[in-house]
mmCIF file of C-alpha atoms in Angstrom:
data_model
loop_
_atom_site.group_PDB
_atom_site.id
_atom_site.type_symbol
_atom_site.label_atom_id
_atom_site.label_comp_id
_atom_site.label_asym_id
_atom_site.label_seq_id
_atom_site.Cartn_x
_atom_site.Cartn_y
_atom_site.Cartn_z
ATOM 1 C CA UNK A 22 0.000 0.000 0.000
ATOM 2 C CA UNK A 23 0.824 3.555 -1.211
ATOM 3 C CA UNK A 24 0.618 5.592 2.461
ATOM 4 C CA UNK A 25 1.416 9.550 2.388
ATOM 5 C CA UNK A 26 2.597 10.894 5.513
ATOM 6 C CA UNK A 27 1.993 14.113 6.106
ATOM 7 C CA UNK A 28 3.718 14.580 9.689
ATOM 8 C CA UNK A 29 6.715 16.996 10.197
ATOM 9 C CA UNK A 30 10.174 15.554 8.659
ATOM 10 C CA UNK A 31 11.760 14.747 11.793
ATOM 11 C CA UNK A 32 8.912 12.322 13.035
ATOM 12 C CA UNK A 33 7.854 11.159 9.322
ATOM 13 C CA UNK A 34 11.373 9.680 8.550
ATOM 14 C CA UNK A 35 10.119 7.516 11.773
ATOM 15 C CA UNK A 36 6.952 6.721 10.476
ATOM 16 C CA UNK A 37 7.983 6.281 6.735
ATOM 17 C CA UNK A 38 10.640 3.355 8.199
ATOM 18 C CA UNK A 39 8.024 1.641 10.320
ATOM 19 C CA UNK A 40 6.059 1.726 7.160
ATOM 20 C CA UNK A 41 8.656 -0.138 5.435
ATOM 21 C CA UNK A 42 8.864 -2.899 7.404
ATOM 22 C CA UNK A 43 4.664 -3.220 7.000
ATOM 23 C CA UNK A 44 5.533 -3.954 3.620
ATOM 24 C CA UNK A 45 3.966 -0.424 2.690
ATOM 25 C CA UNK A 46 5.498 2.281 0.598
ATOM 26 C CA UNK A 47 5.572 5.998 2.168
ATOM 27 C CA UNK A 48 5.827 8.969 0.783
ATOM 28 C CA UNK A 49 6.578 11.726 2.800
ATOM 29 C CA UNK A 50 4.825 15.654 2.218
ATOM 30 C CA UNK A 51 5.339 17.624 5.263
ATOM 31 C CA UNK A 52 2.698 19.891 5.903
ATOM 32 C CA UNK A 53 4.491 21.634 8.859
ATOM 33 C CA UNK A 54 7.650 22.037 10.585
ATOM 34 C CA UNK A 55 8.667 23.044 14.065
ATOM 35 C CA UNK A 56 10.444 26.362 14.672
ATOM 36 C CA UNK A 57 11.962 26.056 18.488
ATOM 37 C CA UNK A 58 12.681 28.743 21.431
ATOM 38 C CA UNK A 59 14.393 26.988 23.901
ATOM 39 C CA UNK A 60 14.960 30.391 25.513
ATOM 40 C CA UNK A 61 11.254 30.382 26.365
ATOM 41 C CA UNK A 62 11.592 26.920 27.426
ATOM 42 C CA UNK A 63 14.875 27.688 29.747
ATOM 43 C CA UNK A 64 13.235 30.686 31.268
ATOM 44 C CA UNK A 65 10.449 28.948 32.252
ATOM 45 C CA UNK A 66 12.379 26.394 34.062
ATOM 46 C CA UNK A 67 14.540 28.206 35.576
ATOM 47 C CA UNK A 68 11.247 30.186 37.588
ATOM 48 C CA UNK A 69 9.165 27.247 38.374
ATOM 49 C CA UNK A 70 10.248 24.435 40.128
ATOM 50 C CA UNK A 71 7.446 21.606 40.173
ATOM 51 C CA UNK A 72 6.448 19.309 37.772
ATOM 52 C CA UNK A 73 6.414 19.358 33.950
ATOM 53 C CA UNK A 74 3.896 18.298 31.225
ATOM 54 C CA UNK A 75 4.094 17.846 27.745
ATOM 55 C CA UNK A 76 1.867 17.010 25.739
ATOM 56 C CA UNK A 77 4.090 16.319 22.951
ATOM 57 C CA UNK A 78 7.448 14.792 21.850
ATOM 58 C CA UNK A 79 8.116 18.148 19.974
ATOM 59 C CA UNK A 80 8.923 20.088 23.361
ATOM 60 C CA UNK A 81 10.938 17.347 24.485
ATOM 61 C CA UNK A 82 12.991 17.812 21.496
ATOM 62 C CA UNK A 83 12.772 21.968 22.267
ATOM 63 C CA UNK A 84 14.377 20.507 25.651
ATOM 64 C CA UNK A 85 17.386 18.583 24.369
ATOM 65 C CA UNK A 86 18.893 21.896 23.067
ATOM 66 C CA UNK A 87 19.176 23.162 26.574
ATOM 67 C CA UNK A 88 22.446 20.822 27.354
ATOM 68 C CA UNK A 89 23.878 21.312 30.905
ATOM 69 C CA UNK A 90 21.350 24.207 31.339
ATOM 70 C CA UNK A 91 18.652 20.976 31.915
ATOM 71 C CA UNK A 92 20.641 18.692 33.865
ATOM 72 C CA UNK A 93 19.168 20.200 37.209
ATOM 73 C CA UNK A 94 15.931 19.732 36.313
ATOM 74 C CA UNK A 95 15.879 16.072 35.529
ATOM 75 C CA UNK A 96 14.727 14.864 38.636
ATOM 76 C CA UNK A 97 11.288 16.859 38.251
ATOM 77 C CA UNK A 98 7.955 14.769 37.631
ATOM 78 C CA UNK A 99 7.460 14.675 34.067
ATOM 79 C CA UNK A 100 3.939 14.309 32.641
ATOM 80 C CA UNK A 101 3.607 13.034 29.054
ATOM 81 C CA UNK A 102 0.405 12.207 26.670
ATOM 82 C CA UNK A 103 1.863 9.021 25.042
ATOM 83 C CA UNK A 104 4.419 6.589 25.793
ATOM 84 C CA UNK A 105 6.378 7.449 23.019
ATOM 85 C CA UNK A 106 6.637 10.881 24.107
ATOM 86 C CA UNK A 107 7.266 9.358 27.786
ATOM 87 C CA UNK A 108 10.339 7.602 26.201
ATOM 88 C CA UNK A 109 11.679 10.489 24.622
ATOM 89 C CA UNK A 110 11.756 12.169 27.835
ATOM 90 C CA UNK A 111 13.590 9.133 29.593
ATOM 91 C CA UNK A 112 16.113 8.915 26.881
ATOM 92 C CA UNK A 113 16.988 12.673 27.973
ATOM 93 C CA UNK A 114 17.568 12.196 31.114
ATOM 94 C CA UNK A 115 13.988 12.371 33.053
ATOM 95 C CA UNK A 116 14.310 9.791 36.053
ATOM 96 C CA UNK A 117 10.096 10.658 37.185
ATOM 97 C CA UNK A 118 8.067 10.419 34.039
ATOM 98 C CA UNK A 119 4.382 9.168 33.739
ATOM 99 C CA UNK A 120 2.309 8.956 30.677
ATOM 100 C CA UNK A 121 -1.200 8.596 29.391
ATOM 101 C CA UNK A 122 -2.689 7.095 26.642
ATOM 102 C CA UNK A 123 -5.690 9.113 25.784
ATOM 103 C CA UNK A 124 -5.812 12.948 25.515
ATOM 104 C CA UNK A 125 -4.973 15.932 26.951
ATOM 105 C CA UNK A 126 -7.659 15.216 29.150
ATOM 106 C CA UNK A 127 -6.870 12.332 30.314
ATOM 107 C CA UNK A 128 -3.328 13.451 30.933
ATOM 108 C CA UNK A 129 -5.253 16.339 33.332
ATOM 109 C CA UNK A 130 -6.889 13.692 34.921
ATOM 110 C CA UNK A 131 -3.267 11.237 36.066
ATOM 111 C CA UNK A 132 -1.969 14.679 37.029
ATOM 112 C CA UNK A 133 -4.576 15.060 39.894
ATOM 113 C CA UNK A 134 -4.246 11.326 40.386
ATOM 114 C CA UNK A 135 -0.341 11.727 41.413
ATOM 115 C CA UNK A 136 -1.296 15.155 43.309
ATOM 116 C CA UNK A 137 0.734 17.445 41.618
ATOM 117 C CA UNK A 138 0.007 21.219 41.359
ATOM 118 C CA UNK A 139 1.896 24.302 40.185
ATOM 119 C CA UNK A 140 2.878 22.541 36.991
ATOM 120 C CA UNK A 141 4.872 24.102 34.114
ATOM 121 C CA UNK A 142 2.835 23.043 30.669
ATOM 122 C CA UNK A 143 5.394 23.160 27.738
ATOM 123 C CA UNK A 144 3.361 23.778 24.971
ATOM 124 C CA UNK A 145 3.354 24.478 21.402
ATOM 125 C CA UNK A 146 0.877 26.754 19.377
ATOM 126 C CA UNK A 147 -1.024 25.711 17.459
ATOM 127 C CA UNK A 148 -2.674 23.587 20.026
ATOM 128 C CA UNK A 149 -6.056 21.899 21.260
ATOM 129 C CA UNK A 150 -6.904 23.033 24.901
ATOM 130 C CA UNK A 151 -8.150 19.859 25.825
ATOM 131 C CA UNK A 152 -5.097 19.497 28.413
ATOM 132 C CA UNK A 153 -5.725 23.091 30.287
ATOM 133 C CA UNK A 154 -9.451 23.074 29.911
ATOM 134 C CA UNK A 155 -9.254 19.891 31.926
ATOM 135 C CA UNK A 156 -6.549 21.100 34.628
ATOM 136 C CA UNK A 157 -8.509 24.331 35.026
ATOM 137 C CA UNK A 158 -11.732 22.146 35.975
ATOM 138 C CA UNK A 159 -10.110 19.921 38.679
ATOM 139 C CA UNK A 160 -8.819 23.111 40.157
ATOM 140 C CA UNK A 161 -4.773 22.124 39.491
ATOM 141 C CA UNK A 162 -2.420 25.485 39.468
ATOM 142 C CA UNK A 163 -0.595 25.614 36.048
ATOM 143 C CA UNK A 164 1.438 28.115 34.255
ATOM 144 C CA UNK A 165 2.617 27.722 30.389
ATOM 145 C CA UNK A 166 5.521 28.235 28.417
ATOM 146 C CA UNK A 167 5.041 28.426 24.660
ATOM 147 C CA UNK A 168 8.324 26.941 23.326
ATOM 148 C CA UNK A 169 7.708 25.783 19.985
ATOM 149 C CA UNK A 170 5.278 26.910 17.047
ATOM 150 C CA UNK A 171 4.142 24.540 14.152
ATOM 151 C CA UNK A 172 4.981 26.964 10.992
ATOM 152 C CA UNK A 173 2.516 25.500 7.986
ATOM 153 C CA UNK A 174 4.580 24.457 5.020
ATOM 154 C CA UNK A 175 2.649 24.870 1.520
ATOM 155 C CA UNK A 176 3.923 21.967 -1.124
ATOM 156 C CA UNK A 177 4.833 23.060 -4.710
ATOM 157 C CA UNK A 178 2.677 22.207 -7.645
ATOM 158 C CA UNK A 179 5.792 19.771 -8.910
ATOM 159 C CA UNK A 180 5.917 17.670 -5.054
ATOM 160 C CA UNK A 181 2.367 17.540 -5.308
ATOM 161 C CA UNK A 182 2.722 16.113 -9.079
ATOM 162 C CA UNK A 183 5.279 13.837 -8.324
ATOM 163 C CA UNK A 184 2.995 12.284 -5.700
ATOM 164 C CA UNK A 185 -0.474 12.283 -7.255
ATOM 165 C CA UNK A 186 0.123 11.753 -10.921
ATOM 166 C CA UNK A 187 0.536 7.925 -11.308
ATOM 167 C CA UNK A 188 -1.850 5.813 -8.891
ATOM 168 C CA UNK A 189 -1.377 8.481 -6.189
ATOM 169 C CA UNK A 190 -1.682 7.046 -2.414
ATOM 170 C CA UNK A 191 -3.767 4.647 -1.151
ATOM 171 C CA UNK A 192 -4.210 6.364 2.057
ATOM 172 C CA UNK A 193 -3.108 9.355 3.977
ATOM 173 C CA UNK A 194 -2.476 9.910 7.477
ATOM 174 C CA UNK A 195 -3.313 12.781 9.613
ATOM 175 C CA UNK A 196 -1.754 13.466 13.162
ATOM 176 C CA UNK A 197 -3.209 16.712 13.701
ATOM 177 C CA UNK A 198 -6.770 18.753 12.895
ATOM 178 C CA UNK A 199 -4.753 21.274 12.228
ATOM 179 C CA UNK A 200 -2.492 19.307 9.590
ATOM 180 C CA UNK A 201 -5.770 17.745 7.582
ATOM 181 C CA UNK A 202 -7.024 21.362 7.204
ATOM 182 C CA UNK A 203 -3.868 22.552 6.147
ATOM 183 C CA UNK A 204 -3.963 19.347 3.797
ATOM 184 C CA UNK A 205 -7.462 19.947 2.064
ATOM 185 C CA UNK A 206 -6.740 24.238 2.528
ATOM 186 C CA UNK A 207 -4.322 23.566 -0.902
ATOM 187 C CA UNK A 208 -6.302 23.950 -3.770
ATOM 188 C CA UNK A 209 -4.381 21.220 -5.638
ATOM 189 C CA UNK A 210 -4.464 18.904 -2.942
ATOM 190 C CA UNK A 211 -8.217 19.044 -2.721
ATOM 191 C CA UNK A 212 -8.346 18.066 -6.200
ATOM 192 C CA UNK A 213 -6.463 15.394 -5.905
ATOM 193 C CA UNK A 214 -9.068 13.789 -3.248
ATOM 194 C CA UNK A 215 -12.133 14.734 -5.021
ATOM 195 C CA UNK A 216 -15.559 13.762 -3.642
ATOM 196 C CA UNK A 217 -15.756 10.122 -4.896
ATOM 197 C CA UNK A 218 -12.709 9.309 -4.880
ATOM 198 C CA UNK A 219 -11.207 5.754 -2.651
ATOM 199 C CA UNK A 220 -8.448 7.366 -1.087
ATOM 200 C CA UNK A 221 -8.464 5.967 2.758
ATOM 201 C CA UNK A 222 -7.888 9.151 5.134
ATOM 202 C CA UNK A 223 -6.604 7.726 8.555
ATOM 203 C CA UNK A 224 -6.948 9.875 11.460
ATOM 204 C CA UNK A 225 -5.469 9.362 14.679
ATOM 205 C CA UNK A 226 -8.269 10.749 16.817
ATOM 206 C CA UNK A 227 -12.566 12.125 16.345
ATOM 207 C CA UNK A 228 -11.101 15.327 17.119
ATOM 208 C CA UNK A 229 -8.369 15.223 13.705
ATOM 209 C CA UNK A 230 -11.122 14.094 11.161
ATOM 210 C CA UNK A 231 -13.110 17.075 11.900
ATOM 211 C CA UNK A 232 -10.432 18.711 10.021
ATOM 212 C CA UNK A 233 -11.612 16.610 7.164
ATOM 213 C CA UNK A 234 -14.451 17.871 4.493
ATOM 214 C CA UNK A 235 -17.716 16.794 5.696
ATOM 215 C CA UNK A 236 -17.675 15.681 1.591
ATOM 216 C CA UNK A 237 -14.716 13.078 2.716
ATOM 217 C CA UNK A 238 -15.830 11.763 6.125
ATOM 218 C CA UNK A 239 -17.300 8.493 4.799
ATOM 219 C CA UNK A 240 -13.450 7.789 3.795
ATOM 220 C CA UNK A 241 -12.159 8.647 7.487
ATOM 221 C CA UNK A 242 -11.004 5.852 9.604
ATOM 222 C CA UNK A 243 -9.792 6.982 13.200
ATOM 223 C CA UNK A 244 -8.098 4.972 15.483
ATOM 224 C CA UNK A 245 -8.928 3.040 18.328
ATOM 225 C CA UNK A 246 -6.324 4.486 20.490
ATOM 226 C CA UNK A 247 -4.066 8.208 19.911
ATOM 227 C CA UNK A 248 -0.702 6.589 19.016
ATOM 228 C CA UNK A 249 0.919 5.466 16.275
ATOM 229 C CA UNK A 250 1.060 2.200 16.788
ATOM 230 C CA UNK A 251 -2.847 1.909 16.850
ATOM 231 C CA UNK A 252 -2.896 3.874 14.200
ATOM 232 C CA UNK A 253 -0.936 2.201 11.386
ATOM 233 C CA UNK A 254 -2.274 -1.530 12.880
ATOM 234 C CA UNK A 255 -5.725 -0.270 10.548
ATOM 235 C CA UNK A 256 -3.794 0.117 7.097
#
C-alpha cells in the first residue's frame, strides 16, 4: 500500500521506516515544521520548580537543546500524553516520568491522580486546549511556556505532481486537525481527493477528522487508540 505521511520531517522519517517494514510504501509531504525557542523553554524552568507536562514529543525535542542548562531539572515529575513521548523524555535524562494514553484530558486527569500542582505546561501553538481546559476544571495550578510553534509548510505544484500523478496514495495519514485542514486548505491537494474518490484518510483521533471535508468523512477511519502504533495496525 501507497501511504502519504503528512507529519513533520523529523517524526515522518520515523513513520515512513516503520512503514517499510509493513511492507507499505511511504511517501513523505510535510505539511508543517517546528520552529523552536528553547529560551522560552529555559526561562520557564529556571522560575518554576514543580512538575512538567508535555503534551508532545516536539517540546521534548525543544528541551534537548538546553544541554547542561537541563541537567538540574531532571529529577522533576514529568507528565507526558503518550508513551512514546514518555520515552523520549527518559532517553533525555527524566528519572520521574508518567504517561497517558488518551488525551490531553486524560493526561489532566493522572496529574490530579499523582497530586501534583503548580505545573509548568510546555506547549506548542497551534494547540487543542483539551489538556488546560481539563486542569482548570479539577482546580490544578498551572502556568505555560510556549516553546515551539508549528509553521505551515505549503507543497509546490511539482511535489504535489510527483505524488499524485501515477496511482497516487492509497491512504493518507493525519496526526493533527490542524495538519488535515492545512492538507485539504491547498487547492491542488483538494483536487487530488475529489468527492468520490477511494483514497483511505486515517486519522489518529474524532477530534483530527473534523479537520476533514464533511464531503470526505465516509473515507475517514480513526483509530482506536491516539498513538501510532494503533494507528498504522488499521492500514
Amino acid at each position: 500500500m501507497r501511504v502519504l505521511v503528512t507529519r513533520p520531517a523529523h517524526s515522518a522519517t520515523r513513520t515512513a521506516q516503520r512503514l517499510r517494514d509493513m511492507g507499505h510504501e511511504p511517501l513523505l509531504l510535510p505539511l508543517r515544521q517546528p520552529l523552536h525557542d528553547s529560551d522560552a523553554a529555559a526561562d520557564a524552568l529556571a522560575t518554576t520548580s514543580g512538575a512538567i507536562a508535555v503534551t508532545s514529543a516536539e517540546a521534548i525535542r525543544v528541551l534537548s537543546a538546553l544541554g547542561e542548562q537541563l541537567h538540574p531539572h531532571l529529577a522533576r515529575p514529568l507528565f507526558a500524553v503518550g508513551e512514546t513521548t514518555a520515552e523520549e523524555a527518559r532517553s533525555l535524562g527524566f528519572r520521574s516520568v508518567a504517561s497517558s494514553q488518551g488525551n490531553g484530558g486524560d493526561l489532566a486527569d493522572l496529574v490530579a491522580a499523582r497530586g501534583a500542582d503548580g505545573l509548568l505546561y510546555l506547549a506548542g501553538w497551534p494547540r487543542a486546549e483539551t489538556f488546560e481546559s481539563g486542569l482548570r476544571e479539577l482546580g490544578i495550578r498551572f502556568s505555560v511556556a510556549e516553546c515551539y510553534r508549528m509553521q505551515p509548510i505549503v507543497p509546490g505544484s511539482a511535489e504535489i505532481e510527483a505524488i499524485f500523478s501515477r496511482s497516487g496514495p492509497d491512504a493518507i495519514l493525519f496526526y493533527s486537525r490542524q495538519t488535515a485542514e492545512d492538507f485539504f486548505r491547498v487547492r491542488e491537494l483538494r483536487s487530488a481527493v475529489p468527492e468520490h474518490s477511494e483514497i483511505r484518510l486515517f486519522c489518529l483521533s474524532e477530534a483530527v477528522a473534523e479537520g476533514v471535508p464533511a464531503a470526505l468523512r465516509k473515507n475517514v477511519v480513526i483509530s482506536p487508540m491516539p498513538d501510532e502504533k494503533s494507528l498504522l495496525s488499521l492500514l
